[in-house]
mmCIF file of C-alpha atoms and ligand atoms in Angstrom:
data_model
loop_
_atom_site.group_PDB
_atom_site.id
_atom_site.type_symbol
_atom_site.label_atom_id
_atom_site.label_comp_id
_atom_site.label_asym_id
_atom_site.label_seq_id
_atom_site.Cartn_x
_atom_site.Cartn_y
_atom_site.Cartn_z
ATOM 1 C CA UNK A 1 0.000 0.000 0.000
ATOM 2 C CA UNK A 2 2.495 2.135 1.003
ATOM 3 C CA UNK A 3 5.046 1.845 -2.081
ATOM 4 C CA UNK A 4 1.320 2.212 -4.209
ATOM 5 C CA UNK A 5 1.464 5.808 -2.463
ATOM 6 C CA UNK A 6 4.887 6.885 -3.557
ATOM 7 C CA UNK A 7 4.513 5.153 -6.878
ATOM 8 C CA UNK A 8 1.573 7.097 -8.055
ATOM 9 C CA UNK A 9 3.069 10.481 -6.547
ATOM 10 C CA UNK A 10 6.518 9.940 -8.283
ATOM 11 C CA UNK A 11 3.911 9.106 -11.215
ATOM 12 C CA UNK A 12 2.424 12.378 -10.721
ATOM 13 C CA UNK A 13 5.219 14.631 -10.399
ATOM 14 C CA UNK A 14 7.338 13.170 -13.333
ATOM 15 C CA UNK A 15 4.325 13.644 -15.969
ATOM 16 C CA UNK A 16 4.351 17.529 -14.274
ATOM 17 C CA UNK A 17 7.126 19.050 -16.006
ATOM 18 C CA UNK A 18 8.240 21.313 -13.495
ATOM 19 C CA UNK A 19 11.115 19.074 -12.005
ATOM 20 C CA UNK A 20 13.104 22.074 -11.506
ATOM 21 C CA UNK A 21 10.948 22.888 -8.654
ATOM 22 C CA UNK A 22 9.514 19.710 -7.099
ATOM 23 C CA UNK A 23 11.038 17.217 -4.433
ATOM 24 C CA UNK A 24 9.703 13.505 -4.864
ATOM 25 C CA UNK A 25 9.216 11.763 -1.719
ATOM 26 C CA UNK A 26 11.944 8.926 -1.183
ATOM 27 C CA UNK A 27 11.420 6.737 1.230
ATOM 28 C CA UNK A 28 14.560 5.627 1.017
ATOM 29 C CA UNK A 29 16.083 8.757 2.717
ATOM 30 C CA UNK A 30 13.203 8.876 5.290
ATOM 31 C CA UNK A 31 11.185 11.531 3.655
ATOM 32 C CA UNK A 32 7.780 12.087 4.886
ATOM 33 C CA UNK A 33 7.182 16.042 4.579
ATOM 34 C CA UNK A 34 5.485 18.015 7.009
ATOM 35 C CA UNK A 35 2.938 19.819 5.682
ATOM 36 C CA UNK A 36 0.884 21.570 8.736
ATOM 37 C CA UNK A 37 2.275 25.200 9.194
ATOM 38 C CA UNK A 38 1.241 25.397 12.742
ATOM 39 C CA UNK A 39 2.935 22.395 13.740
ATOM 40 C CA UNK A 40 5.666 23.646 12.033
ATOM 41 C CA UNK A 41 5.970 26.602 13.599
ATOM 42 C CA UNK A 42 5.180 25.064 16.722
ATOM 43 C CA UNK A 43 8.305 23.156 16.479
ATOM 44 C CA UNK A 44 10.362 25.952 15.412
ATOM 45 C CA UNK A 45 9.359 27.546 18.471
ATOM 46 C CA UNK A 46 10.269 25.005 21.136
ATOM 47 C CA UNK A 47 13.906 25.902 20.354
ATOM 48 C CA UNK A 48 15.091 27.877 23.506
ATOM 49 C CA UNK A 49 15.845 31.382 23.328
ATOM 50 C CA UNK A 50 18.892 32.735 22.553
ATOM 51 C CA UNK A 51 20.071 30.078 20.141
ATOM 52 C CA UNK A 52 23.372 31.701 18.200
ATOM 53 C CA UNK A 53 24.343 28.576 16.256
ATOM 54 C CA UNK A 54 21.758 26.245 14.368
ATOM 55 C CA UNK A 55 22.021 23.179 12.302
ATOM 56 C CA UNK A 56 18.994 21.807 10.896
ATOM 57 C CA UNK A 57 19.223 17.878 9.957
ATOM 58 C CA UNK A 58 16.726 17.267 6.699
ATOM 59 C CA UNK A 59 15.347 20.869 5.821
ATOM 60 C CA UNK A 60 13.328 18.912 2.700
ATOM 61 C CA UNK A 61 11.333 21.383 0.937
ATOM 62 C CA UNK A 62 11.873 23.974 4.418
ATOM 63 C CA UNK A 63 8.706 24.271 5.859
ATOM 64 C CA UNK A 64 10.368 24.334 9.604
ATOM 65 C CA UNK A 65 13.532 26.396 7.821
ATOM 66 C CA UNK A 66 11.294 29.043 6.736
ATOM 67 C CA UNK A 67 10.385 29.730 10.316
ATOM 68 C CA UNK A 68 13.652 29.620 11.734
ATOM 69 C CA UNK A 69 14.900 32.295 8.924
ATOM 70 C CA UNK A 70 12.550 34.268 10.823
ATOM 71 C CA UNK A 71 14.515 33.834 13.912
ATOM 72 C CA UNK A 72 17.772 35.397 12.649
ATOM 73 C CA UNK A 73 20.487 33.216 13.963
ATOM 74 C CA UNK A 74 23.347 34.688 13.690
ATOM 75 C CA UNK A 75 24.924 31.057 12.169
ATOM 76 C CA UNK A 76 21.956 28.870 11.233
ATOM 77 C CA UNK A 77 23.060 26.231 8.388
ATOM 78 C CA UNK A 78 21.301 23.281 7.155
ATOM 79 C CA UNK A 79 22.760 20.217 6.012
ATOM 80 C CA UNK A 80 20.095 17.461 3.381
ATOM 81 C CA UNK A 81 21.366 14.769 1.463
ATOM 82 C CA UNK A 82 19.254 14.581 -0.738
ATOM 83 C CA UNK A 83 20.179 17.063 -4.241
ATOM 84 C CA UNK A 84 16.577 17.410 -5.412
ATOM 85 C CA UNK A 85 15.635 19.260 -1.574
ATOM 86 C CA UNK A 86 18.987 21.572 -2.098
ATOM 87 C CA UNK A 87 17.843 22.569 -5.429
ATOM 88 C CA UNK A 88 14.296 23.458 -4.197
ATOM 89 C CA UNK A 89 15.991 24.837 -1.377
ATOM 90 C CA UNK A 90 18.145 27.020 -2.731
ATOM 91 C CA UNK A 91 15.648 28.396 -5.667
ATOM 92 C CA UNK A 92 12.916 28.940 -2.336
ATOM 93 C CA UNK A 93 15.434 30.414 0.165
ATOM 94 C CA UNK A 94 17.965 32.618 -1.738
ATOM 95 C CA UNK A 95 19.192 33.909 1.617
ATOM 96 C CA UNK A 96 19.909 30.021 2.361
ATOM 97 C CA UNK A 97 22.034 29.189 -0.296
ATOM 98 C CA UNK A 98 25.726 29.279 1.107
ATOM 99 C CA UNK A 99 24.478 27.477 4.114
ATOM 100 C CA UNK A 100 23.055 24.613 2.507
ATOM 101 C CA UNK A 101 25.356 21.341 3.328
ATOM 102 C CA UNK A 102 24.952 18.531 0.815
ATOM 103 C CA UNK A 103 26.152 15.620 2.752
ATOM 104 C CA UNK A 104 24.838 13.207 4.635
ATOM 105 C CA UNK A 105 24.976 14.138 8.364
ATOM 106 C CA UNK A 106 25.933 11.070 9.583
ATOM 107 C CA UNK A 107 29.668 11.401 8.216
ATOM 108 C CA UNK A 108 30.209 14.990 8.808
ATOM 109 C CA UNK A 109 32.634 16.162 11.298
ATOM 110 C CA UNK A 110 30.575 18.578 13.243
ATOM 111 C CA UNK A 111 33.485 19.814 15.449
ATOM 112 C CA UNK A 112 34.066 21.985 11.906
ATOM 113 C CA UNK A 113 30.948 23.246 11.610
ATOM 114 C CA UNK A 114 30.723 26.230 14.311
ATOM 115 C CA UNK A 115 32.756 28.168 15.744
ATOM 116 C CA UNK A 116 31.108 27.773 19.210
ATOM 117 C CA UNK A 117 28.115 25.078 20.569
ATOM 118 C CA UNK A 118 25.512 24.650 18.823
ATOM 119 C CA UNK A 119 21.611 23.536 18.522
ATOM 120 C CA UNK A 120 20.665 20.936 16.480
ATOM 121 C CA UNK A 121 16.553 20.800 14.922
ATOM 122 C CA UNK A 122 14.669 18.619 12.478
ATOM 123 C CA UNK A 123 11.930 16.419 11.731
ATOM 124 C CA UNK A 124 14.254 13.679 11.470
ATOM 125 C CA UNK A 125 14.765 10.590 8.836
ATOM 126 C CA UNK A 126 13.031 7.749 11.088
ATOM 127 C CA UNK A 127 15.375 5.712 9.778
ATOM 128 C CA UNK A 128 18.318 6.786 10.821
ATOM 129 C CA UNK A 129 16.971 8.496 14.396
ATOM 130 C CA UNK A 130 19.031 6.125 16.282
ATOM 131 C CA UNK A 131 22.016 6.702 14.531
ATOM 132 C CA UNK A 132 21.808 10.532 14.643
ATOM 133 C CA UNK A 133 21.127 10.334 18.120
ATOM 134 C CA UNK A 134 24.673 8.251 18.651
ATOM 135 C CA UNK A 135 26.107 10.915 16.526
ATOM 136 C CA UNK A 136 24.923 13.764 18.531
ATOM 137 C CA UNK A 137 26.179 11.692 22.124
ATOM 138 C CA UNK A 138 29.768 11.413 20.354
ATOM 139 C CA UNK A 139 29.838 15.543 19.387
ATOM 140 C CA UNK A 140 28.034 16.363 22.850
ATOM 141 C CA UNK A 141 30.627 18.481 23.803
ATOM 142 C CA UNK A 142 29.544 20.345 20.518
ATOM 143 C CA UNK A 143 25.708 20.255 20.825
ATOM 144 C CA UNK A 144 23.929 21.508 23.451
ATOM 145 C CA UNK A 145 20.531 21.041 22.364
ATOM 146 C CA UNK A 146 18.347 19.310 20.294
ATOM 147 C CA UNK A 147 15.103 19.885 18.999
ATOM 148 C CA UNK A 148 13.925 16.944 17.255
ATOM 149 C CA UNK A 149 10.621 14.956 15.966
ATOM 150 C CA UNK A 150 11.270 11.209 16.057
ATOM 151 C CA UNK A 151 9.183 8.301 15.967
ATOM 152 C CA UNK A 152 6.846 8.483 18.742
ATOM 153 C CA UNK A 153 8.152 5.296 20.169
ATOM 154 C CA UNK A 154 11.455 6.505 19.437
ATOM 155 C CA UNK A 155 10.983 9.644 21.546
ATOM 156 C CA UNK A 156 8.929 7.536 24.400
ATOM 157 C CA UNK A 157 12.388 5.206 24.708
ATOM 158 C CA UNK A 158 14.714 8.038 24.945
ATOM 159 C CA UNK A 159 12.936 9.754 27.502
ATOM 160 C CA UNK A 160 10.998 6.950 29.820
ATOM 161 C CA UNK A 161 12.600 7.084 33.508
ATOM 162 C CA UNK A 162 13.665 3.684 34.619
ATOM 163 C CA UNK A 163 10.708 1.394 36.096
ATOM 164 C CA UNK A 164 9.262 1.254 32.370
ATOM 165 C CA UNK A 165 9.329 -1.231 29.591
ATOM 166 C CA UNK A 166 10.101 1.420 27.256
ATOM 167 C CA UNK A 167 13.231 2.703 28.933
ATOM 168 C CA UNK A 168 16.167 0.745 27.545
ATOM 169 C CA UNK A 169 19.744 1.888 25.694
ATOM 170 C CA UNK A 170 19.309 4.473 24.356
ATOM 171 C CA UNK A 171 17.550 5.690 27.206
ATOM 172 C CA UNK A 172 20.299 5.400 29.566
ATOM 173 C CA UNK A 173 22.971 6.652 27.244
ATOM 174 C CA UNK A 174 21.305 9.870 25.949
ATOM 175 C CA UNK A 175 20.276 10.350 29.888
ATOM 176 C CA UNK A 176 23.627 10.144 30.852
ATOM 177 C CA UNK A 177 24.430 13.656 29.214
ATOM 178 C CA UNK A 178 20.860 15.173 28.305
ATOM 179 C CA UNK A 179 17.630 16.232 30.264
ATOM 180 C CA UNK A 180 14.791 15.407 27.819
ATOM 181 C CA UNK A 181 11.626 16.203 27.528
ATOM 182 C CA UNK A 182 8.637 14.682 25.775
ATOM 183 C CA UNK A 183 7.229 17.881 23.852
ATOM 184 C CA UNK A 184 4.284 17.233 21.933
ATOM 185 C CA UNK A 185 3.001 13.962 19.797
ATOM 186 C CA UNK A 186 2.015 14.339 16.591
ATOM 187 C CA UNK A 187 -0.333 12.667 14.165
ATOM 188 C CA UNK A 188 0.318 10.784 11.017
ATOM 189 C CA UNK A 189 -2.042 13.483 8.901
ATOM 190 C CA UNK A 190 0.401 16.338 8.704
ATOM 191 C CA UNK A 191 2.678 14.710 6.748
ATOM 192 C CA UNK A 192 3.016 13.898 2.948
ATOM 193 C CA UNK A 193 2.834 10.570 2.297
ATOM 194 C CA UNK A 194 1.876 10.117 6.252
ATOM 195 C CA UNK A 195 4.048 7.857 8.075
ATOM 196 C CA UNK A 196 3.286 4.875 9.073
ATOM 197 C CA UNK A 197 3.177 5.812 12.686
ATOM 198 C CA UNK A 198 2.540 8.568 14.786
ATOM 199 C CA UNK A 199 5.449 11.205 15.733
ATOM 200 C CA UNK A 200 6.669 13.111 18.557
ATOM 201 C CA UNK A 201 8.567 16.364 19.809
ATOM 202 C CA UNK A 202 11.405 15.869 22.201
ATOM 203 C CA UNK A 203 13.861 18.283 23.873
ATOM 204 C CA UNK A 204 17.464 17.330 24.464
ATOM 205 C CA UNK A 205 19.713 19.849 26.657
ATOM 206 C CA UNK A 206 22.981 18.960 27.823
ATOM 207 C CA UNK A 207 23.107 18.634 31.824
ATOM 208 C CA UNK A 208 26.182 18.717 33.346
ATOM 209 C CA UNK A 209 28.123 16.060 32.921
ATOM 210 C CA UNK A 210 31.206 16.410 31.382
ATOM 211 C CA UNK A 211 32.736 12.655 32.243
ATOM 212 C CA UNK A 212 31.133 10.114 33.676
ATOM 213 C CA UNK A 213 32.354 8.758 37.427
ATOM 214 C CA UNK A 214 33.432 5.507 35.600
ATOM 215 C CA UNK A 215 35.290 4.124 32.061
ATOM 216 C CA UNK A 216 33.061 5.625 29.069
ATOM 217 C CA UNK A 217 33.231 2.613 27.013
ATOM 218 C CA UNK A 218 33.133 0.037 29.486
ATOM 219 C CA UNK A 219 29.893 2.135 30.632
ATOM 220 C CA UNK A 220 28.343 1.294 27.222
ATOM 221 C CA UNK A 221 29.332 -1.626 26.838
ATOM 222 C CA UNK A 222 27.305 -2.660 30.324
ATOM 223 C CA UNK A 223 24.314 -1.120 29.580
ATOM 224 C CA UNK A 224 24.701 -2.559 26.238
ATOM 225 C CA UNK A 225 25.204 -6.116 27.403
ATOM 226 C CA UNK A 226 22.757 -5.061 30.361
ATOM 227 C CA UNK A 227 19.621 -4.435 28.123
ATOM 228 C CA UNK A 228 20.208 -7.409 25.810
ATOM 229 C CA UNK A 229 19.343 -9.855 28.196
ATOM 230 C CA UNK A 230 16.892 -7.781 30.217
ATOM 231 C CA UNK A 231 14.814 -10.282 31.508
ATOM 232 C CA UNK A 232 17.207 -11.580 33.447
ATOM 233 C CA UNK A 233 18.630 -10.107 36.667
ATOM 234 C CA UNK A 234 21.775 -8.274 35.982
ATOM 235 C CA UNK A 235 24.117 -10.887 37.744
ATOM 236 C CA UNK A 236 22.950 -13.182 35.170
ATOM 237 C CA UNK A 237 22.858 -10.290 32.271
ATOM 238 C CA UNK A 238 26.411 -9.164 32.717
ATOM 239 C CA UNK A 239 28.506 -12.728 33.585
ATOM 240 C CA UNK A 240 30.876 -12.104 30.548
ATOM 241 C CA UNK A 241 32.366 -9.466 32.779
ATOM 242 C CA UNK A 242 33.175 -10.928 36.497
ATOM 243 C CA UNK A 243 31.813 -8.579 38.375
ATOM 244 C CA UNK A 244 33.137 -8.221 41.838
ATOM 245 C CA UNK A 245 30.522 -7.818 44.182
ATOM 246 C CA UNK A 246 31.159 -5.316 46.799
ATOM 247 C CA UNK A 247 28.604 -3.934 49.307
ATOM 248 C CA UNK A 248 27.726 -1.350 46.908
ATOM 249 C CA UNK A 249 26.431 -3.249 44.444
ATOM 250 C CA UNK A 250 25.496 -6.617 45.462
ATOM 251 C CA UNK A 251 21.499 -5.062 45.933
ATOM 252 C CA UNK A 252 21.722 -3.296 42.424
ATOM 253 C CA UNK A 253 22.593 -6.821 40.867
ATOM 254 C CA UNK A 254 19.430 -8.524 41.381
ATOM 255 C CA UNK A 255 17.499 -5.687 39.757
ATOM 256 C CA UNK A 256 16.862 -6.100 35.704
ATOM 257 C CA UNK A 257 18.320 -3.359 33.363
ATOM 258 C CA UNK A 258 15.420 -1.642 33.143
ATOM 259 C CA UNK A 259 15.285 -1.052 36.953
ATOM 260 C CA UNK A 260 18.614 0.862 36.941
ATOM 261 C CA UNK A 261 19.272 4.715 36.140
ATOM 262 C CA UNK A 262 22.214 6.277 34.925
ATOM 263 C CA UNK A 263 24.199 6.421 38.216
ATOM 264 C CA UNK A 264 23.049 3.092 39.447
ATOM 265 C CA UNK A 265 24.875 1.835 35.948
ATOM 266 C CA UNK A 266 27.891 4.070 36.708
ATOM 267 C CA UNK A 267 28.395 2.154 39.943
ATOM 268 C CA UNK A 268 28.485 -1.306 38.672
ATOM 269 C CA UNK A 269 30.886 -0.179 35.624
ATOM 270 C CA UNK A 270 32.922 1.153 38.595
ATOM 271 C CA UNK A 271 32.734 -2.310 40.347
ATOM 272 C CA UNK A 272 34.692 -3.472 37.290
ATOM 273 C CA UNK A 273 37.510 -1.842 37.369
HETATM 274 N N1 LIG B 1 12.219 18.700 7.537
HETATM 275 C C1 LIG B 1 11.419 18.330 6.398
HETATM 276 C C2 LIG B 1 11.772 16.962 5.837
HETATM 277 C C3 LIG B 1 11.653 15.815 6.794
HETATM 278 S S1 LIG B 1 11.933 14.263 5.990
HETATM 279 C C4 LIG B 1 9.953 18.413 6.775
HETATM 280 O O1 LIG B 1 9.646 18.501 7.959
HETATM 281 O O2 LIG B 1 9.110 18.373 5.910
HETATM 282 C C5 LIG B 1 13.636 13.912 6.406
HETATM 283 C C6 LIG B 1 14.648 14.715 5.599
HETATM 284 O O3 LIG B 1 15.959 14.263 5.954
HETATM 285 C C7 LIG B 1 14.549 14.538 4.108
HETATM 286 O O4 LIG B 1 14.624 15.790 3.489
HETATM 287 C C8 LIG B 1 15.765 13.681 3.733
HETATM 288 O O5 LIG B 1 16.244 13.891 2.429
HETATM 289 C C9 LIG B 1 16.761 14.113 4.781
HETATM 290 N N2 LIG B 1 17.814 13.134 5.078
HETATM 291 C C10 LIG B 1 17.693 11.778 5.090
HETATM 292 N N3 LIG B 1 18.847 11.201 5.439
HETATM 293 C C11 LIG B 1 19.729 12.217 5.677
HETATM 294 C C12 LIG B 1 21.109 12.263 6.071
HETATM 295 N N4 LIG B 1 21.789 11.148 6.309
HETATM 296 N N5 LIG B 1 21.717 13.462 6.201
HETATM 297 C C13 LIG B 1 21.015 14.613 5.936
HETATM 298 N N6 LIG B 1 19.712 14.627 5.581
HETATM 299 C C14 LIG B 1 19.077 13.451 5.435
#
């Protein structure tokens, strides 16, 4: 049904012969278009005040760019893979032009992209959200917020508190360095083709933390290991790595990943060492 939809659409817009100035939806690359203004905007506007340096991941045809030109950030920039967007971009948005990026974000340096922090906002390729989300944890010393729709079970995971089923890795790991909060969710409707699931808003701002108490990696690596087995008590979940149970931890071990927040996690990477 779904391939029908973009079929008959490509269809559509290849017998129009305006190519110059149309972007066909690829699903490929994610693209589902927002096409509600006042969600749009909405979204635009849950970027905090102040903002000097934006990125925007997958502008597409603009509609949330076009509110944030309104803004006037001193360095806004997108960066879209795709070539047919950057044309329509750059033909809509003549003020855009030299800040367009043509790359895919995911292989970007983005220590090169600013000359200070930065924000990062989009309606984001559900296929990649994960990934970009990794991205953003490796360059968090770089981004200090994010303003981004993801699927809505997407955005549910990354910012359940512990005690839930939907709190698991990626959870714990964008936790560990962001304060999130669930914004808004939005319905399938307001997008062209409409996804196949509903969306959501989420906040990401960068607490604190600039190392954790305990060995990054090895920190990953157990909630990793943690989560992949999370049925089972955490004992059981993380034998690979002989833990040595001291007082501290001995309690925290016959809890399930799921049970755990960052710090709890923190102390039994510690107990490795
Ligand atoms: N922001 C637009 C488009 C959202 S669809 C809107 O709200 O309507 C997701 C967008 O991300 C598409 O334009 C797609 O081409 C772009 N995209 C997909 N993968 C990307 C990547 N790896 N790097 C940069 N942009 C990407």
């Amino acid at each position: 049904m779904r391939n029908v939809f973009y079929s008959i659409w490509n269809l559509i817009k290849s017998r129009q012969n305006s190519s110059k100035a149309m972007v066909h939806p690829k699903k490929h690359l994610g693209q589902h278009f927002l096409t509600d203004q006042h969600t749009a905007q909405k979204i635009v506007n849950f970027l905090p005040d102040g903002v000097k340096n934006l990125l925007e991941i997958g502008p597409g045809k603009g509609i949330l760019t076009q509110y944030i030109l309104e803004k006037q950030i001193p360095d806004f920039q997108v960066i879209e893979i795709d070539k047919e967007s950057v044309d329509y971009l750059s033909n809509q948005f003549p003020t855009l032009q030299r800040r367009i990026i043509q790359d895919d974000f995911l292989k970007v340096d983005l220590r090169y992209l600013f000359d200070d922090k930065f924000a990062i906002i989009g309606n984001f390729p559900y296929n990649i959200s994960s990934q970009i989300l990794f991205r953003v944890l490796e360059f968090r010393e770089q981004v200090e917020v994010v303003v981004g729709m993801f699927q809505k079970e997407v955005a549910e995971r990354i910012a359940s508190p512990p005690g839930n089923k939907k709190y698991g890795i990626l959870s714990v790991l964008t936790q560990a360095f962001y304060q999130i909060e669930y914004l808004s969710t939005i319905k399938e409707g307001v997008f062209f083709p409409p996804p196949r699931v509903k969306s959501a808003v989420i906040r990401l701002k960068r607490n604190q933390v600039e190392q954790l108490a305990c060995d990054e990696k090895l920190f990953f690596e157990v909630v990793k290991t943690a989560f992949n087995q999370r049925r089972k008590t955490l004992r059981n979940a993380l034998k690979k790595f002989r833990l040595v149970e001291d007082q501290n931890i001995v309690n925290l071990l016959d809890q399930r990943a799921e049970q755990l927040g960052v710090q709890q996690f923190i102390e039994i990477t510690r107990a490795l060492k």
